[in-house]
mmCIF file with all atom_site columns, C-alpha atoms in Angstrom:
data_model
loop_
_atom_site.group_PDB
_atom_site.id
_atom_site.type_symbol
_atom_site.label_atom_id
_atom_site.label_alt_id
_atom_site.label_comp_id
_atom_site.label_asym_id
_atom_site.label_entity_id
_atom_site.label_seq_id
_atom_site.pdbx_PDB_ins_code
_atom_site.Cartn_x
_atom_site.Cartn_y
_atom_site.Cartn_z
_atom_site.occupancy
_atom_site.B_iso_or_equiv
_atom_site.pdbx_formal_charge
_atom_site.auth_seq_id
_atom_site.auth_comp_id
_atom_site.auth_asym_id
_atom_site.auth_atom_id
_atom_site.pdbx_PDB_model_num
ATOM 1   C CA . MET A 1 1   ? -90.080  22.248 -55.334 1.00 0.00 ? 99  MET A CA 1
ATOM 2   C CA . SER A 1 2   ? -89.497  24.784 -58.061 1.00 0.00 ? 100 SER A CA 1
ATOM 3   C CA . ALA A 1 3   ? -86.158  26.092 -59.270 1.00 0.00 ? 101 ALA A CA 1
ATOM 4   C CA . ASP A 1 4   ? -86.424  28.502 -56.370 1.00 0.00 ? 102 ASP A CA 1
ATOM 5   C CA . ARG A 1 5   ? -84.828  27.590 -53.094 1.00 0.00 ? 103 ARG A CA 1
ATOM 6   C CA . ASN A 1 6   ? -86.930  26.492 -50.140 1.00 0.00 ? 104 ASN A CA 1
ATOM 7   C CA . ASN A 1 7   ? -85.922  26.714 -46.496 1.00 0.00 ? 105 ASN A CA 1
ATOM 8   C CA . PHE A 1 8   ? -86.939  24.147 -43.895 1.00 0.00 ? 106 PHE A CA 1
ATOM 9   C CA . SER A 1 9   ? -86.293  24.116 -40.148 1.00 0.00 ? 107 SER A CA 1
ATOM 10  C CA . PHE A 1 10  ? -85.391  20.962 -38.253 1.00 0.00 ? 108 PHE A CA 1
ATOM 11  C CA . TYR A 1 11  ? -85.090  20.439 -34.510 1.00 0.00 ? 109 TYR A CA 1
ATOM 12  C CA . LYS A 1 12  ? -83.710  17.682 -32.304 1.00 0.00 ? 110 LYS A CA 1
ATOM 13  C CA . GLU A 1 13  ? -85.612  16.722 -29.175 1.00 0.00 ? 111 GLU A CA 1
ATOM 14  C CA . ALA A 1 14  ? -83.951  15.734 -25.894 1.00 0.00 ? 112 ALA A CA 1
ATOM 15  C CA . HIS A 1 15  ? -84.394  12.004 -26.610 1.00 0.00 ? 113 HIS A CA 1
ATOM 16  C CA . GLY A 1 16  ? -82.353  12.442 -29.816 1.00 0.00 ? 114 GLY A CA 1
ATOM 17  C CA . THR A 1 17  ? -84.968  12.340 -32.578 1.00 0.00 ? 115 THR A CA 1
ATOM 18  C CA . TRP A 1 18  ? -84.853  14.956 -35.339 1.00 0.00 ? 116 TRP A CA 1
ATOM 19  C CA . TYR A 1 19  ? -88.114  16.413 -36.703 1.00 0.00 ? 117 TYR A CA 1
ATOM 20  C CA . ILE A 1 20  ? -88.930  18.743 -39.565 1.00 0.00 ? 118 ILE A CA 1
ATOM 21  C CA . ASP A 1 21  ? -90.906  21.787 -38.432 1.00 0.00 ? 119 ASP A CA 1
ATOM 22  C CA . LEU A 1 22  ? -94.048  21.730 -40.612 1.00 0.00 ? 120 LEU A CA 1
ATOM 23  C CA . PRO A 1 23  ? -96.876  23.334 -38.591 1.00 0.00 ? 121 PRO A CA 1
ATOM 24  C CA . ASP A 1 24  ? -99.400  22.899 -41.444 1.00 0.00 ? 122 ASP A CA 1
ATOM 25  C CA . TYR A 1 25  ? -98.764  19.158 -41.871 1.00 0.00 ? 123 TYR A CA 1
ATOM 26  C CA . PRO A 1 26  ? -102.117 17.388 -41.324 1.00 0.00 ? 124 PRO A CA 1
ATOM 27  C CA . GLY A 1 27  ? -100.765 14.072 -40.018 1.00 0.00 ? 125 GLY A CA 1
ATOM 28  C CA . PRO A 1 28  ? -99.293  12.913 -36.707 1.00 0.00 ? 126 PRO A CA 1
ATOM 29  C CA . LYS A 1 29  ? -96.012  14.305 -35.368 1.00 0.00 ? 127 LYS A CA 1
ATOM 30  C CA . GLY A 1 30  ? -94.404  10.875 -35.734 1.00 0.00 ? 128 GLY A CA 1
ATOM 31  C CA . ASP A 1 31  ? -94.605  11.257 -39.515 1.00 0.00 ? 129 ASP A CA 1
ATOM 32  C CA . LEU A 1 32  ? -92.256  14.253 -39.234 1.00 0.00 ? 130 LEU A CA 1
ATOM 33  C CA . ALA A 1 33  ? -89.425  12.252 -37.611 1.00 0.00 ? 131 ALA A CA 1
ATOM 34  C CA . MET A 1 34  ? -86.174  12.177 -39.568 1.00 0.00 ? 132 MET A CA 1
ATOM 35  C CA . VAL A 1 35  ? -84.782  8.622  -39.569 1.00 0.00 ? 133 VAL A CA 1
ATOM 36  C CA . ALA A 1 36  ? -82.756  6.184  -41.696 1.00 0.00 ? 134 ALA A CA 1
ATOM 37  C CA . GLY A 1 37  ? -79.848  8.468  -42.569 1.00 0.00 ? 135 GLY A CA 1
ATOM 38  C CA . ALA A 1 38  ? -81.768  11.754 -42.628 1.00 0.00 ? 136 ALA A CA 1
ATOM 39  C CA . ASP A 1 39  ? -80.997  12.054 -38.908 1.00 0.00 ? 137 ASP A CA 1
ATOM 40  C CA . ASP A 1 40  ? -77.279  11.498 -39.566 1.00 0.00 ? 138 ASP A CA 1
ATOM 41  C CA . MET A 1 41  ? -77.307  14.165 -42.270 1.00 0.00 ? 139 MET A CA 1
ATOM 42  C CA . LEU A 1 42  ? -79.010  16.605 -39.885 1.00 0.00 ? 140 LEU A CA 1
ATOM 43  C CA . ASP A 1 43  ? -76.437  15.846 -37.163 1.00 0.00 ? 141 ASP A CA 1
ATOM 44  C CA . TYR A 1 44  ? -73.752  16.682 -39.729 1.00 0.00 ? 142 TYR A CA 1
ATOM 45  C CA . LEU A 1 45  ? -75.457  19.902 -40.862 1.00 0.00 ? 143 LEU A CA 1
ATOM 46  C CA . ALA A 1 46  ? -76.238  21.061 -37.307 1.00 0.00 ? 144 ALA A CA 1
ATOM 47  C CA . ARG A 1 47  ? -72.626  20.547 -36.157 1.00 0.00 ? 145 ARG A CA 1
ATOM 48  C CA . GLY A 1 48  ? -73.691  19.414 -32.706 1.00 0.00 ? 146 GLY A CA 1
ATOM 49  C CA . GLY A 1 49  ? -76.613  21.834 -32.430 1.00 0.00 ? 147 GLY A CA 1
ATOM 50  C CA . LYS A 1 50  ? -80.257  21.044 -31.753 1.00 0.00 ? 148 LYS A CA 1
ATOM 51  C CA . ARG A 1 51  ? -81.723  23.177 -34.577 1.00 0.00 ? 149 ARG A CA 1
ATOM 52  C CA . VAL A 1 52  ? -80.746  23.730 -38.184 1.00 0.00 ? 150 VAL A CA 1
ATOM 53  C CA . GLU A 1 53  ? -82.238  25.662 -41.078 1.00 0.00 ? 151 GLU A CA 1
ATOM 54  C CA . VAL A 1 54  ? -81.671  23.929 -44.411 1.00 0.00 ? 152 VAL A CA 1
ATOM 55  C CA . GLU A 1 55  ? -81.888  25.549 -47.828 1.00 0.00 ? 153 GLU A CA 1
ATOM 56  C CA . MET A 1 56  ? -82.975  23.177 -50.637 1.00 0.00 ? 154 MET A CA 1
ATOM 57  C CA . SER A 1 57  ? -83.337  23.398 -54.402 1.00 0.00 ? 155 SER A CA 1
ATOM 58  C CA . GLU A 1 58  ? -83.591  21.174 -57.471 1.00 0.00 ? 156 GLU A CA 1
ATOM 59  C CA . GLN A 1 59  ? -80.966  23.407 -59.100 1.00 0.00 ? 157 GLN A CA 1
ATOM 60  C CA . PRO A 1 60  ? -77.268  23.502 -58.134 1.00 0.00 ? 158 PRO A CA 1
ATOM 61  C CA . PHE A 1 61  ? -76.086  26.448 -56.074 1.00 0.00 ? 159 PHE A CA 1
ATOM 62  C CA . ALA A 1 62  ? -72.792  27.456 -54.456 1.00 0.00 ? 160 ALA A CA 1
ATOM 63  C CA . GLY A 1 63  ? -71.873  25.477 -51.369 1.00 0.00 ? 161 GLY A CA 1
ATOM 64  C CA . ALA A 1 64  ? -74.645  22.905 -51.803 1.00 0.00 ? 162 ALA A CA 1
ATOM 65  C CA . LEU A 1 65  ? -74.368  19.245 -50.906 1.00 0.00 ? 163 LEU A CA 1
ATOM 66  C CA . ILE A 1 66  ? -76.237  16.828 -53.184 1.00 0.00 ? 164 ILE A CA 1
ATOM 67  C CA . LEU A 1 67  ? -78.700  13.994 -52.655 1.00 0.00 ? 165 LEU A CA 1
ATOM 68  C CA . GLU A 1 68  ? -79.316  11.817 -55.730 1.00 0.00 ? 166 GLU A CA 1
ATOM 69  C CA . LEU A 1 69  ? -82.476  9.718  -56.014 1.00 0.00 ? 167 LEU A CA 1
ATOM 70  C CA . VAL A 1 70  ? -81.559  6.021  -56.025 1.00 0.00 ? 168 VAL A CA 1
ATOM 71  C CA . ARG A 1 71  ? -84.958  4.322  -55.861 1.00 0.00 ? 169 ARG A CA 1
ATOM 72  C CA . MET A 1 72  ? -88.471  4.717  -54.619 1.00 0.00 ? 170 MET A CA 1
ATOM 73  C CA . GLY A 1 73  ? -89.161  2.901  -51.359 1.00 0.00 ? 171 GLY A CA 1
ATOM 74  C CA . GLU A 1 74  ? -91.387  -0.113 -51.218 1.00 0.00 ? 172 GLU A CA 1
ATOM 75  C CA . PRO A 1 75  ? -93.557  -1.161 -49.477 1.00 0.00 ? 173 PRO A CA 1
ATOM 76  C CA . GLY A 1 76  ? -93.185  1.595  -46.859 1.00 0.00 ? 174 GLY A CA 1
ATOM 77  C CA . GLY A 1 77  ? -93.176  4.486  -49.299 1.00 0.00 ? 175 GLY A CA 1
ATOM 78  C CA . GLY A 1 78  ? -90.672  7.283  -49.358 1.00 0.00 ? 176 GLY A CA 1
ATOM 79  C CA . ALA A 1 79  ? -87.532  7.325  -51.465 1.00 0.00 ? 177 ALA A CA 1
ATOM 80  C CA . TYR A 1 80  ? -83.880  6.427  -51.015 1.00 0.00 ? 178 TYR A CA 1
ATOM 81  C CA . TYR A 1 81  ? -81.186  8.965  -51.815 1.00 0.00 ? 179 TYR A CA 1
ATOM 82  C CA . LYS A 1 82  ? -77.421  8.691  -52.024 1.00 0.00 ? 180 LYS A CA 1
ATOM 83  C CA . PRO A 1 83  ? -75.432  11.656 -50.772 1.00 0.00 ? 181 PRO A CA 1
ATOM 84  C CA . VAL A 1 84  ? -72.902  12.545 -53.475 1.00 0.00 ? 182 VAL A CA 1
ATOM 85  C CA . ASN A 1 85  ? -69.289  12.761 -52.263 1.00 0.00 ? 183 ASN A CA 1
ATOM 86  C CA . HIS A 1 86  ? -70.261  12.284 -48.621 1.00 0.00 ? 184 HIS A CA 1
ATOM 87  C CA . SER A 1 87  ? -69.464  9.663  -45.992 1.00 0.00 ? 185 SER A CA 1
ATOM 88  C CA . ILE A 1 88  ? -73.160  9.029  -45.280 1.00 0.00 ? 186 ILE A CA 1
ATOM 89  C CA . GLN A 1 89  ? -74.123  6.201  -47.618 1.00 0.00 ? 187 GLN A CA 1
ATOM 90  C CA . SER A 1 90  ? -77.914  6.378  -47.748 1.00 0.00 ? 188 SER A CA 1
ATOM 91  C CA . VAL A 1 91  ? -80.730  8.721  -46.756 1.00 0.00 ? 189 VAL A CA 1
ATOM 92  C CA . TRP A 1 92  ? -84.364  7.637  -46.755 1.00 0.00 ? 190 TRP A CA 1
ATOM 93  C CA . LEU A 1 93  ? -86.918  10.432 -47.079 1.00 0.00 ? 191 LEU A CA 1
ATOM 94  C CA . CYS A 1 94  ? -90.479  9.566  -46.057 1.00 0.00 ? 192 CYS A CA 1
ATOM 95  C CA . ASP A 1 95  ? -93.680  10.576 -47.809 1.00 0.00 ? 193 ASP A CA 1
ATOM 96  C CA . VAL A 1 96  ? -93.757  13.849 -45.828 1.00 0.00 ? 194 VAL A CA 1
ATOM 97  C CA . THR A 1 97  ? -91.346  14.916 -48.591 1.00 0.00 ? 195 THR A CA 1
ATOM 98  C CA . LEU A 1 98  ? -94.356  14.966 -50.919 1.00 0.00 ? 196 LEU A CA 1
ATOM 99  C CA . PHE A 1 99  ? -96.108  17.403 -48.562 1.00 0.00 ? 197 PHE A CA 1
ATOM 100 C CA . ALA A 1 100 ? -93.015  19.615 -48.276 1.00 0.00 ? 198 ALA A CA 1
ATOM 101 C CA . LEU A 1 101 ? -91.679  19.440 -51.853 1.00 0.00 ? 199 LEU A CA 1
ATOM 102 C CA . GLN A 1 102 ? -94.688  18.103 -53.853 1.00 0.00 ? 200 GLN A CA 1
ATOM 103 C CA . LYS A 1 103 ? -92.530  15.279 -55.283 1.00 0.00 ? 201 LYS A CA 1
ATOM 104 C CA . PHE A 1 104 ? -89.358  13.251 -54.875 1.00 0.00 ? 202 PHE A CA 1
ATOM 105 C CA . PRO A 1 105 ? -86.868  15.226 -57.000 1.00 0.00 ? 203 PRO A CA 1
ATOM 106 C CA . GLU A 1 106 ? -84.141  13.403 -58.947 1.00 0.00 ? 204 GLU A CA 1
ATOM 107 C CA . MET A 1 107 ? -81.554  15.639 -57.271 1.00 0.00 ? 205 MET A CA 1
ATOM 108 C CA . ILE A 1 108 ? -81.825  17.707 -54.107 1.00 0.00 ? 206 ILE A CA 1
ATOM 109 C CA . TYR A 1 109 ? -79.194  20.390 -53.553 1.00 0.00 ? 207 TYR A CA 1
ATOM 110 C CA . PHE A 1 110 ? -79.000  21.567 -49.958 1.00 0.00 ? 208 PHE A CA 1
ATOM 111 C CA . ARG A 1 111 ? -76.928  23.324 -47.325 1.00 0.00 ? 209 ARG A CA 1
ATOM 112 C CA . ALA A 1 112 ? -77.250  24.501 -43.765 1.00 0.00 ? 210 ALA A CA 1
ATOM 113 C CA . ILE A 1 113 ? -77.920  28.217 -43.491 1.00 0.00 ? 211 ILE A CA 1
ATOM 114 C CA . GLU A 1 114 ? -75.339  29.808 -41.254 1.00 0.00 ? 212 GLU A CA 1
#
């Protein structure tokens, strides 16, 4: 993820699981599931909806919420983030983050696009 902002779409299926919409991802759909706090954050951003577009950057921008890298996950991979000034305590982002963002940034600034 460069200093530029990136937009990602997420959708919630009828059974309640959130997924990131990454048509070029080479792995199984199950890898794209948002779990372990990421689903709670998406519920918050979607405000009861079933789809949400999220703008992300490594640089602060107006109206952005913040995820701060806490530690790299082991042994299952991924990374744990703490939402700054938010009631959600922990968000785990799986290794699909490396496909989408090319790394696990120290800080991720994000907001739902209205």
